[in-house]
Amino acid sequence: MEAARRWALALARGAVPVGLGLLLWAAVGAGEQQRQETLKELPEVSAELLAQRRRHNELVMAALREAAETDENVARRPVPWRK
């Protein structure tokens, strides 16, 4: 009987942090969706700006891909994709 009570107490102690974590995760997730919607509605966000950001991200990813594929220290090279 005592072992069952200790088992139930241990299970409850383990479930509390998991439950709190799930609640926080749900709260943050809802806030993130709201933030994304707000950012989409900003007047500064134009198709041109998004295209520039996309191109910059492509260049950065290309540099990272090149760095991953070579043993050379690409950080010492002049970087052609800087603004």
Short mmCIF file of C-alpha atoms in Angstrom, two decimals:
data_model
loop_
_atom_site.label_atom_id
_atom_site.label_comp_id
_atom_site.label_asym_id
_atom_site.label_seq_id
_atom_site.Cartn_x
_atom_site.Cartn_y
_atom_site.Cartn_z
CA MET A 1 0.00 0.00 0.00
CA GLU A 2 2.83 2.38 0.90
CA ALA A 3 4.61 1.66 -2.39
CA ALA A 4 1.49 2.50 -4.38
CA ARG A 5 1.15 5.82 -2.54
CA ARG A 6 4.79 6.69 -3.20
CA TRP A 7 4.36 5.73 -6.86
CA ALA A 8 1.28 7.98 -7.16
CA LEU A 9 3.12 10.86 -5.49
CA ALA A 10 6.12 10.46 -7.80
CA LEU A 11 3.80 10.35 -10.81
CA ALA A 12 2.04 13.53 -9.68
CA ARG A 13 5.37 15.31 -9.11
CA GLY A 14 6.46 14.37 -12.61
CA ALA A 15 3.17 15.37 -14.21
CA VAL A 16 3.12 18.90 -12.76
CA PRO A 17 6.16 20.21 -14.71
CA VAL A 18 4.95 18.51 -17.88
CA GLY A 19 1.54 20.13 -17.50
CA LEU A 20 3.07 23.55 -16.86
CA GLY A 21 5.32 23.12 -19.88
CA LEU A 22 2.33 22.29 -22.09
CA LEU A 23 0.45 25.34 -20.84
CA LEU A 24 3.41 27.62 -21.52
CA TRP A 25 3.91 26.05 -24.95
CA ALA A 26 0.27 26.70 -25.84
CA ALA A 27 0.47 30.31 -24.60
CA VAL A 28 3.65 31.04 -26.54
CA GLY A 29 2.33 29.34 -29.67
CA ALA A 30 -0.79 31.50 -29.71
CA GLY A 31 1.32 34.63 -29.24
CA GLU A 32 3.61 33.61 -32.11
CA GLN A 33 0.67 33.26 -34.50
CA GLN A 34 -0.55 36.70 -33.52
CA ARG A 35 2.94 38.15 -34.03
CA GLN A 36 3.17 36.61 -37.50
CA GLU A 37 -0.19 38.08 -38.50
CA THR A 38 0.83 41.50 -37.17
CA LEU A 39 4.09 41.40 -39.10
CA LYS A 40 2.27 40.53 -42.33
CA GLU A 41 0.07 43.60 -41.95
CA LEU A 42 2.93 46.09 -41.48
CA PRO A 43 3.14 48.68 -44.25
CA GLU A 44 6.95 48.39 -44.43
CA VAL A 45 6.65 44.80 -45.64
CA SER A 46 6.59 45.07 -49.40
CA ALA A 47 7.18 42.54 -52.15
CA GLU A 48 10.48 44.25 -52.97
CA LEU A 49 11.74 44.08 -49.39
CA LEU A 50 10.73 40.43 -49.10
CA ALA A 51 12.56 39.67 -52.37
CA GLN A 52 15.69 41.40 -51.06
CA ARG A 53 15.55 39.41 -47.81
CA ARG A 54 14.97 36.18 -49.70
CA ARG A 55 17.97 36.88 -51.98
CA HIS A 56 20.16 37.73 -48.98
CA ASN A 57 19.11 34.51 -47.25
CA GLU A 58 19.90 32.54 -50.41
CA LEU A 59 23.40 34.05 -50.55
CA VAL A 60 24.03 33.30 -46.88
CA MET A 61 22.84 29.72 -47.31
CA ALA A 62 25.07 29.32 -50.39
CA ALA A 63 28.06 30.53 -48.36
CA LEU A 64 27.21 28.14 -45.52
CA ARG A 65 26.79 25.27 -47.97
CA GLU A 66 30.19 26.06 -49.53
CA ALA A 67 31.80 26.26 -46.10
CA ALA A 68 30.33 22.88 -45.17
CA GLU A 69 31.62 21.25 -48.35
CA THR A 70 35.25 22.41 -48.07
CA ASP A 71 38.06 22.11 -45.55
CA GLU A 72 39.33 25.58 -46.45
CA ASN A 73 38.68 28.39 -43.97
CA VAL A 74 36.13 30.36 -45.95
CA ALA A 75 35.84 32.95 -43.18
CA ARG A 76 39.19 34.43 -44.28
CA ARG A 77 38.02 34.93 -47.86
CA PRO A 78 36.54 38.21 -49.09
CA VAL A 79 32.81 37.80 -49.03
CA PRO A 80 31.05 38.71 -52.29
CA TRP A 81 27.55 38.61 -50.80
CA ARG A 82 27.97 41.44 -48.31
CA LYS A 83 25.86 44.50 -48.87
#
